[in-house]
Short mmCIF file of C-alpha atoms and ligand atoms in Angstrom, two decimals:
data_model
loop_
_atom_site.label_atom_id
_atom_site.label_comp_id
_atom_site.label_asym_id
_atom_site.label_seq_id
_atom_site.Cartn_x
_atom_site.Cartn_y
_atom_site.Cartn_z
CA UNK A 298 -78.35 -11.23 -117.54
CA UNK A 299 -82.23 -10.67 -117.11
CA UNK A 300 -82.98 -12.39 -113.83
CA UNK A 301 -80.42 -10.46 -111.46
CA UNK A 302 -81.78 -7.34 -113.61
CA UNK A 303 -85.49 -8.20 -112.41
CA UNK A 304 -84.21 -9.22 -108.96
CA UNK A 305 -82.92 -5.72 -108.57
CA UNK A 306 -86.12 -4.18 -109.98
CA UNK A 307 -88.17 -6.01 -107.38
CA UNK A 308 -85.66 -5.22 -104.54
CA UNK A 309 -86.04 -1.73 -105.22
CA UNK A 310 -89.81 -1.84 -105.63
CA UNK A 311 -90.22 -3.77 -102.47
CA UNK A 312 -87.92 -1.81 -99.88
CA UNK A 313 -89.92 -2.51 -96.96
CA UNK A 314 -92.59 -5.02 -95.80
CA UNK A 315 -94.30 -6.15 -92.52
CA UNK A 316 -94.41 -9.61 -90.86
CA UNK A 317 -96.72 -10.62 -88.07
CA UNK A 318 -94.96 -10.09 -84.68
CA UNK A 319 -96.01 -11.06 -81.10
CA UNK A 320 -94.65 -9.61 -77.87
CA UNK A 321 -93.29 -12.71 -76.24
CA UNK A 322 -92.38 -11.03 -72.79
CA UNK A 323 -91.57 -7.60 -71.57
CA UNK A 324 -88.99 -7.57 -68.99
CA UNK A 325 -89.66 -6.66 -65.41
CA UNK A 326 -88.70 -2.89 -64.92
CA UNK A 327 -88.03 -2.49 -68.64
CA UNK A 328 -84.72 -4.17 -67.95
CA UNK A 329 -82.41 -3.57 -71.23
CA UNK A 330 -81.98 -7.02 -73.19
CA UNK A 331 -78.92 -7.40 -75.10
CA UNK A 332 -78.07 -10.80 -76.72
CA UNK A 333 -79.83 -14.12 -76.78
CA UNK A 334 -78.95 -17.68 -77.41
CA UNK A 335 -81.44 -20.56 -77.99
CA UNK A 336 -80.80 -23.56 -76.22
CA UNK A 337 -81.95 -27.21 -77.88
CA UNK A 338 -84.80 -27.39 -75.89
CA UNK A 339 -85.92 -24.19 -77.58
CA UNK A 340 -85.51 -21.86 -74.61
CA UNK A 341 -83.93 -18.85 -74.85
CA UNK A 342 -81.05 -17.37 -72.66
CA UNK A 343 -81.03 -13.80 -72.67
CA UNK A 344 -78.33 -11.23 -71.32
CA UNK A 345 -78.45 -7.70 -70.16
CA UNK A 346 -75.70 -5.06 -69.84
CA UNK A 347 -77.28 -4.04 -66.66
CA UNK A 348 -77.94 -7.28 -65.07
CA UNK A 349 -75.34 -9.61 -63.37
CA UNK A 350 -78.00 -12.41 -64.13
CA UNK A 351 -78.37 -14.54 -66.96
CA UNK A 352 -82.27 -15.35 -67.70
CA UNK A 353 -84.00 -17.66 -69.58
CA UNK A 354 -87.53 -17.60 -71.16
CA UNK A 355 -89.47 -20.35 -72.75
CA UNK A 356 -91.14 -18.59 -75.84
CA UNK A 357 -93.67 -21.30 -76.34
CA UNK A 358 -95.31 -21.13 -72.79
CA UNK A 359 -98.79 -19.48 -72.43
CA UNK A 360 -97.45 -16.95 -70.17
CA UNK A 361 -93.62 -16.80 -70.30
CA UNK A 362 -91.57 -16.05 -67.17
CA UNK A 363 -88.06 -14.29 -66.88
CA UNK A 364 -86.38 -16.97 -65.04
CA UNK A 365 -83.00 -16.82 -63.43
CA UNK A 366 -80.03 -19.19 -64.50
CA UNK A 367 -77.16 -17.50 -63.26
CA UNK A 368 -75.72 -14.68 -61.46
CA UNK A 369 -72.46 -13.57 -62.43
CA UNK A 370 -70.35 -11.83 -59.26
CA UNK A 371 -70.13 -7.82 -60.09
CA UNK A 372 -70.61 -7.72 -63.73
CA UNK A 373 -72.83 -7.50 -66.12
CA UNK A 374 -73.38 -9.37 -69.48
CA UNK A 375 -73.18 -8.95 -73.20
CA UNK A 376 -72.69 -11.54 -76.25
CA UNK A 377 -73.58 -14.98 -75.54
CA UNK A 378 -73.02 -17.97 -78.39
CA UNK A 379 -73.53 -21.78 -78.05
CA UNK A 380 -70.02 -23.51 -78.64
CA UNK A 381 -71.56 -27.17 -78.43
CA UNK A 382 -74.99 -28.32 -77.42
CA UNK A 383 -75.86 -26.85 -74.63
CA UNK A 384 -72.67 -25.12 -73.70
CA UNK A 385 -71.87 -21.42 -73.99
CA UNK A 386 -69.73 -18.54 -74.03
CA UNK A 387 -70.66 -15.40 -72.41
CA UNK A 388 -69.00 -12.08 -72.31
CA UNK A 389 -69.01 -10.47 -68.85
CA UNK A 390 -67.56 -6.78 -67.99
CA UNK A 391 -67.90 -3.92 -65.62
CA UNK A 392 -69.82 -1.52 -67.96
CA UNK A 393 -69.18 2.32 -67.76
CA UNK A 394 -72.32 3.30 -69.41
CA UNK A 395 -71.41 6.92 -69.50
CA UNK A 396 -68.60 5.79 -72.36
CA UNK A 397 -69.97 2.54 -73.10
CA UNK A 398 -66.76 0.84 -72.48
CA UNK A 399 -65.86 -1.67 -70.32
CA UNK A 400 -63.63 -0.33 -66.86
CA UNK A 401 -60.31 -1.22 -67.87
CA UNK A 402 -59.42 -4.61 -66.82
CA UNK A 403 -62.87 -6.17 -66.10
CA UNK A 404 -63.61 -8.12 -69.47
CA UNK A 405 -63.87 -11.95 -69.38
CA UNK A 406 -65.40 -14.75 -71.24
CA UNK A 407 -67.22 -17.15 -69.18
CA UNK A 408 -68.25 -20.77 -70.23
CA UNK A 409 -71.70 -22.08 -68.99
CA UNK A 410 -72.50 -25.58 -69.36
CA UNK A 411 -76.05 -26.45 -69.10
CA UNK A 412 -76.14 -29.90 -70.87
CA UNK A 413 -76.23 -32.14 -67.71
CA UNK A 414 -79.89 -31.03 -67.08
CA UNK A 415 -78.59 -30.10 -63.35
CA UNK A 416 -77.35 -26.71 -62.10
CA UNK A 417 -75.34 -24.92 -64.70
CA UNK A 418 -71.57 -25.41 -64.64
CA UNK A 419 -69.81 -22.07 -64.85
CA UNK A 420 -66.31 -21.16 -65.04
CA UNK A 421 -64.45 -18.07 -65.88
CA UNK A 422 -62.62 -19.01 -69.21
CA UNK A 423 -60.32 -16.12 -69.82
CA UNK A 424 -59.73 -12.86 -68.74
CA UNK A 425 -58.70 -10.23 -71.56
CA UNK A 426 -57.19 -7.45 -70.00
CA UNK A 427 -56.79 -5.49 -72.99
CA UNK A 428 -60.31 -5.54 -74.40
CA UNK A 429 -62.15 -2.29 -74.05
CA UNK A 430 -65.67 -3.52 -75.09
CA UNK A 431 -66.59 -6.69 -75.88
CA UNK A 432 -70.04 -6.67 -77.63
CA UNK A 433 -70.82 -9.50 -79.94
CA UNK A 434 -69.79 -13.08 -79.49
CA UNK A 435 -69.61 -15.65 -82.42
CA UNK A 436 -68.43 -19.57 -82.84
CA UNK A 437 -66.38 -21.34 -85.20
CA UNK A 438 -68.11 -24.00 -86.92
CA UNK A 439 -65.97 -27.32 -86.14
CA UNK A 440 -63.97 -25.64 -83.47
CA UNK A 441 -66.08 -26.44 -80.12
CA UNK A 442 -63.74 -24.46 -77.60
CA UNK A 443 -63.77 -21.16 -79.90
CA UNK A 444 -65.18 -18.00 -79.64
CA UNK A 445 -64.80 -14.75 -81.55
CA UNK A 446 -65.39 -11.44 -79.40
CA UNK A 447 -65.91 -8.44 -81.49
CA UNK A 448 -64.22 -5.47 -79.46
CA UNK A 449 -66.69 -2.75 -80.37
CA UNK A 450 -64.21 0.20 -78.99
CA UNK A 451 -61.09 -1.25 -80.14
CA UNK A 452 -62.11 -2.12 -83.43
CA UNK A 453 -60.40 -5.81 -83.12
CA UNK A 454 -61.94 -9.53 -83.09
CA UNK A 455 -60.43 -11.54 -80.16
CA UNK A 456 -60.19 -15.20 -80.37
CA UNK A 457 -60.72 -16.89 -77.17
CA UNK A 458 -60.25 -20.57 -76.40
CA UNK A 459 -62.60 -21.49 -73.53
CA UNK A 460 -60.64 -24.76 -72.69
CA UNK A 461 -57.12 -23.62 -72.73
CA UNK A 462 -57.98 -19.95 -71.86
CA UNK A 463 -55.63 -18.73 -74.52
CA UNK A 464 -56.46 -15.15 -75.90
CA UNK A 465 -55.24 -13.80 -79.06
CA UNK A 466 -56.30 -11.15 -81.72
CA UNK A 467 -57.70 -12.80 -84.64
CA UNK A 468 -58.07 -9.81 -86.83
CA UNK A 469 -57.77 -6.28 -86.95
CA UNK A 470 -58.97 -3.93 -89.75
CA UNK A 471 -60.07 -0.19 -90.32
CA UNK A 472 -63.52 -1.79 -91.19
CA UNK A 473 -64.12 -2.73 -87.67
CA UNK A 474 -63.37 0.68 -86.07
CA UNK A 475 -66.09 3.08 -85.01
CA UNK A 476 -64.00 6.08 -86.60
CA UNK A 477 -65.68 8.22 -83.88
CA UNK A 478 -65.09 8.89 -80.16
CA UNK A 479 -66.74 7.19 -77.18
CA UNK A 480 -69.70 6.00 -76.80
CA UNK A 481 -69.47 5.21 -80.60
CA UNK A 482 -69.42 1.41 -81.31
CA UNK A 483 -67.89 0.02 -84.35
CA UNK A 484 -67.87 -3.81 -84.81
CA UNK A 485 -70.76 -5.24 -82.98
CA UNK A 486 -72.72 -8.47 -84.37
CA UNK A 487 -70.43 -11.02 -85.67
CA UNK A 488 -70.86 -14.55 -87.23
CA UNK A 489 -69.06 -17.14 -89.07
CA UNK A 490 -70.79 -19.00 -92.12
CA UNK A 491 -69.19 -21.02 -94.97
CA UNK A 492 -65.58 -19.92 -94.33
CA UNK A 493 -66.60 -16.04 -94.10
CA UNK A 494 -66.77 -13.90 -91.23
CA UNK A 495 -69.96 -11.52 -91.63
CA UNK A 496 -70.05 -8.58 -89.31
CA UNK A 497 -72.05 -5.41 -88.51
CA UNK A 498 -70.47 -2.21 -87.77
CA UNK A 499 -72.88 0.09 -85.73
CA UNK A 500 -71.32 3.66 -85.85
CA UNK A 501 -70.19 3.14 -89.74
CA UNK A 502 -73.76 1.71 -90.58
CA UNK A 503 -72.08 -1.27 -92.52
CA UNK A 504 -72.80 -5.08 -93.14
CA UNK A 505 -69.71 -6.77 -94.37
CA UNK A 506 -67.67 -9.93 -94.75
CA UNK A 507 -64.09 -11.27 -95.11
CA UNK A 508 -62.87 -14.93 -95.83
CA UNK A 509 -60.94 -16.35 -92.79
CA UNK A 510 -58.30 -19.12 -92.63
CA UNK A 511 -58.24 -21.51 -89.73
CA UNK A 512 -54.85 -23.08 -89.17
CA UNK A 513 -53.47 -24.75 -86.00
CA UNK A 514 -56.80 -23.87 -84.20
CA UNK A 515 -56.12 -20.23 -85.21
CA UNK A 516 -58.70 -17.86 -86.84
CA UNK A 517 -56.95 -15.44 -89.32
CA UNK A 518 -58.20 -12.75 -91.66
CA UNK A 519 -57.89 -14.19 -95.33
CA UNK A 520 -59.14 -11.34 -97.36
CA UNK A 521 -60.13 -8.18 -97.86
CA UNK A 522 -63.50 -6.67 -96.33
CA UNK A 523 -66.04 -6.65 -98.55
CA UNK A 524 -69.24 -4.24 -97.76
CA UNK A 525 -72.47 -5.73 -98.31
CA UNK A 526 -74.68 -3.05 -97.37
CA UNK A 527 -75.61 0.04 -95.56
CA UNK A 528 -78.51 1.58 -93.74
CA UNK A 529 -79.13 4.96 -93.74
CA UNK A 530 -78.55 8.11 -91.27
CA UNK A 531 -80.71 7.60 -88.43
CA UNK A 532 -80.42 3.59 -88.17
CA UNK A 533 -77.52 1.76 -86.94
CA UNK A 534 -77.05 -2.11 -87.14
CA UNK A 535 -76.74 -4.34 -83.90
CA UNK A 536 -76.70 -7.96 -84.26
CA UNK A 537 -77.83 -10.55 -86.69
CA UNK A 538 -78.82 -13.92 -87.68
CA UNK A 539 -79.11 -16.24 -90.80
CA UNK A 540 -82.26 -18.00 -91.46
CA UNK A 541 -82.16 -21.56 -92.81
CA UNK A 542 -81.92 -20.18 -96.39
CA UNK A 543 -79.15 -18.12 -95.98
CA UNK A 544 -81.08 -14.60 -95.26
CA UNK A 545 -79.31 -12.06 -92.74
CA UNK A 546 -81.92 -10.51 -90.43
CA UNK A 547 -80.05 -7.78 -88.66
CA UNK A 548 -81.45 -5.73 -85.55
CA UNK A 549 -81.26 -2.08 -86.65
CA UNK A 550 -81.73 0.72 -84.09
CA UNK A 551 -83.95 2.71 -83.62
CA UNK A 552 -86.87 0.84 -84.67
CA UNK A 553 -86.38 -1.93 -87.65
CA UNK A 554 -85.00 -5.33 -89.08
CA UNK A 555 -83.03 -5.13 -91.99
CA UNK A 556 -82.98 -8.09 -94.21
CA UNK A 557 -79.78 -9.28 -96.53
CA UNK A 558 -79.61 -11.90 -98.65
CA UNK A 559 -75.84 -12.16 -99.40
CA UNK A 560 -75.80 -15.36 -101.56
CA UNK A 561 -78.84 -14.00 -104.04
CA UNK A 562 -78.37 -10.23 -103.65
CA UNK A 563 -74.92 -9.94 -103.10
CA UNK A 564 -74.34 -5.98 -102.49
CA UNK A 565 -77.39 -3.79 -101.11
CA UNK A 566 -80.24 -4.29 -98.54
CA UNK A 567 -82.90 -6.49 -99.63
CA UNK A 568 -85.71 -5.27 -97.63
CA UNK A 569 -86.39 -3.42 -94.55
CA UNK A 570 -89.21 -4.64 -91.78
CA UNK A 571 -91.10 -1.41 -90.78
CA UNK A 572 -92.37 -1.45 -87.46
CA UNK A 573 -95.26 0.70 -88.13
CA UNK A 574 -98.35 -1.40 -88.92
CA UNK A 575 -97.12 -4.39 -87.01
CA UNK A 576 -98.96 -5.34 -83.81
CA UNK A 577 -95.77 -4.73 -81.84
CA UNK A 578 -93.39 -2.29 -82.87
CA UNK A 579 -89.51 -2.62 -82.30
CA UNK A 580 -88.18 -0.29 -79.60
CA UNK A 581 -84.36 -0.15 -80.39
CA UNK A 582 -83.65 -3.63 -81.12
CA UNK A 583 -80.33 -5.30 -80.19
CA UNK A 584 -80.31 -8.84 -81.64
CA UNK A 585 -81.91 -11.29 -83.58
CA UNK A 586 -81.94 -14.99 -83.09
CA UNK A 587 -84.09 -18.05 -84.83
CA UNK A 588 -86.04 -20.60 -82.73
CA UNK A 589 -84.99 -24.32 -82.41
CA UNK A 590 -87.47 -27.23 -82.47
CA UNK A 591 -90.23 -27.80 -85.13
CA UNK A 592 -90.32 -26.10 -88.51
CA UNK A 593 -92.47 -23.23 -87.17
CA UNK A 594 -89.87 -22.50 -84.30
CA UNK A 595 -87.00 -22.26 -87.16
CA UNK A 596 -88.84 -19.71 -88.95
CA UNK A 597 -89.53 -17.47 -85.93
CA UNK A 598 -87.06 -15.02 -85.06
CA UNK A 599 -86.60 -13.63 -81.62
CA UNK A 600 -85.54 -9.97 -81.28
CA UNK A 601 -84.46 -8.33 -78.27
CA UNK A 602 -84.64 -4.77 -77.60
CA UNK A 603 -83.40 -2.10 -75.35
CA UNK A 604 -86.83 -1.54 -73.81
CA UNK A 605 -86.89 -4.82 -72.80
CA UNK A 606 -89.14 -6.54 -75.19
CA UNK A 607 -88.59 -10.14 -76.61
CA UNK A 608 -90.46 -10.10 -79.86
CA UNK A 609 -91.61 -13.49 -81.78
CA UNK A 610 -91.29 -12.24 -85.85
CA UNK A 611 -93.15 -15.21 -87.91
CA UNK A 612 -90.68 -14.89 -91.10
CA UNK A 613 -92.61 -17.20 -93.25
CA UNK A 614 -94.31 -14.73 -95.29
CA UNK A 615 -90.48 -13.43 -96.55
CA UNK A 616 -90.82 -13.38 -100.60
CA UNK A 617 -87.58 -13.46 -101.71
C1 LIG B 853 -67.96 -7.37 -55.56
O1 LIG B 853 -67.93 -5.96 -55.39
C2 LIG B 853 -67.98 -5.58 -53.74
C3 LIG B 853 -67.94 -4.31 -53.76
O2 LIG B 853 -67.06 -3.54 -54.46
C4 LIG B 853 -66.89 -6.21 -53.42
O3 LIG B 853 -66.97 -6.23 -51.69
C5 LIG B 853 -66.81 -7.64 -53.75
O4 LIG B 853 -65.54 -8.38 -52.94
C6 LIG B 853 -66.62 -8.04 -55.15
N1 LIG B 853 -66.96 -9.25 -55.44
C7 LIG B 853 -65.91 -10.16 -56.14
C8 LIG B 853 -66.24 -11.61 -56.53
O5 LIG B 853 -65.40 -9.46 -56.90
C1 LIG B 854 -66.76 6.12 -66.73
O1 LIG B 854 -66.02 7.01 -67.91
C2 LIG B 854 -66.08 8.48 -67.29
C3 LIG B 854 -65.46 9.50 -68.43
O2 LIG B 854 -64.31 8.60 -68.93
C4 LIG B 854 -65.27 8.58 -66.13
O3 LIG B 854 -65.29 9.89 -65.67
C5 LIG B 854 -65.68 7.77 -64.96
O4 LIG B 854 -65.09 7.73 -64.06
C6 LIG B 854 -65.80 6.19 -65.33
N1 LIG B 854 -66.89 5.24 -64.34
C7 LIG B 854 -66.34 4.21 -64.09
C8 LIG B 854 -66.95 3.69 -63.24
O5 LIG B 854 -65.22 3.84 -64.43
C1 LIG B 855 -84.33 5.70 -92.70
O1 LIG B 855 -84.56 5.36 -91.47
C2 LIG B 855 -85.85 5.86 -91.13
C3 LIG B 855 -85.90 5.46 -89.67
O2 LIG B 855 -85.83 4.26 -89.56
C4 LIG B 855 -87.03 5.76 -92.02
O3 LIG B 855 -87.97 6.08 -91.22
C5 LIG B 855 -86.59 5.79 -93.46
O4 LIG B 855 -87.51 5.10 -94.30
C6 LIG B 855 -85.17 5.32 -93.90
N1 LIG B 855 -84.95 5.83 -95.13
C7 LIG B 855 -84.66 4.86 -96.19
C8 LIG B 855 -84.29 5.93 -97.42
O5 LIG B 855 -84.57 4.10 -96.13
#
């Protein structure tokens, strides 16, 4: 009884904190950076909804460069996720940046395979004619052909099989909808962990989860949506990452990261990483991804921002 009480007191008392940050790269021309996936070799693949080109950055290089990996014809790029070692699903669409919706009929998922070490092998895996705006992309552990796409405009989760090209609606729930007209975004980031699907809803300012079932290679909602936390009126969540301990680090517009620890502190925000006082301030963060490689990389969180920053956060000092 005493321990949870003490913990909640600590949480209330220490609502914000600072961690060391480092600007890894500023994109040329301030190109908006949207989402990132870390390759097994530690390099980051980075998308932009204002570029047709998938870029790559070596965050450990002395002078990191913004290298071109592949250019997709006439589309721009959003969520990216690794389905099997060095193979990725990626959201491509034609963006209407007034409405922040896809031009109808343009949403597709491409598969990009970098595992050979040679030139990327790229193919259009599936076209999703009814998708309105696919944003975050997640994978399903144990299912190397599946991706789940968050439709932030339609308020639904699409399941796409990268091998068979079969597309279906995996889940639809009021908790995914924005509940407001365009350009408001609903479900944004989504990640599966230990049989639960965790997601953010930007407009509703919520971080939530529900349990999923997996039958015959199909994901379905298997329980009610449970709200785990929210942010205040000026903030909106974008994509997020789990650290090795199970904490959630959520990119939070306009200038911060929000940390949750669902397994310890079931409901409510754990802490907020404040921009002021850090050597690098987040300018509209969009996604967060942990590095790969040695222990230092596993504790380094790479954050992309709308202003084109790639920022490394050393999370080793997190207390709870
Ligand atoms: C890309 O758009 C241009 C101009 O609208 C068009 O001419 C071209 O055929 C398109 N290419 C593809 C691959 O869709
Ligand atoms: C974007 O949406 C606006 C508002 O619905 C519309 O007027 C405009 O034609 C759209 N642009 C494109 C390229 O579809
Ligand atoms: C709400 O968000 C603003 C902007 O990030 C921040 O300055 C403020 O401290 C937040 N308030 C609370 C109660 O978290």
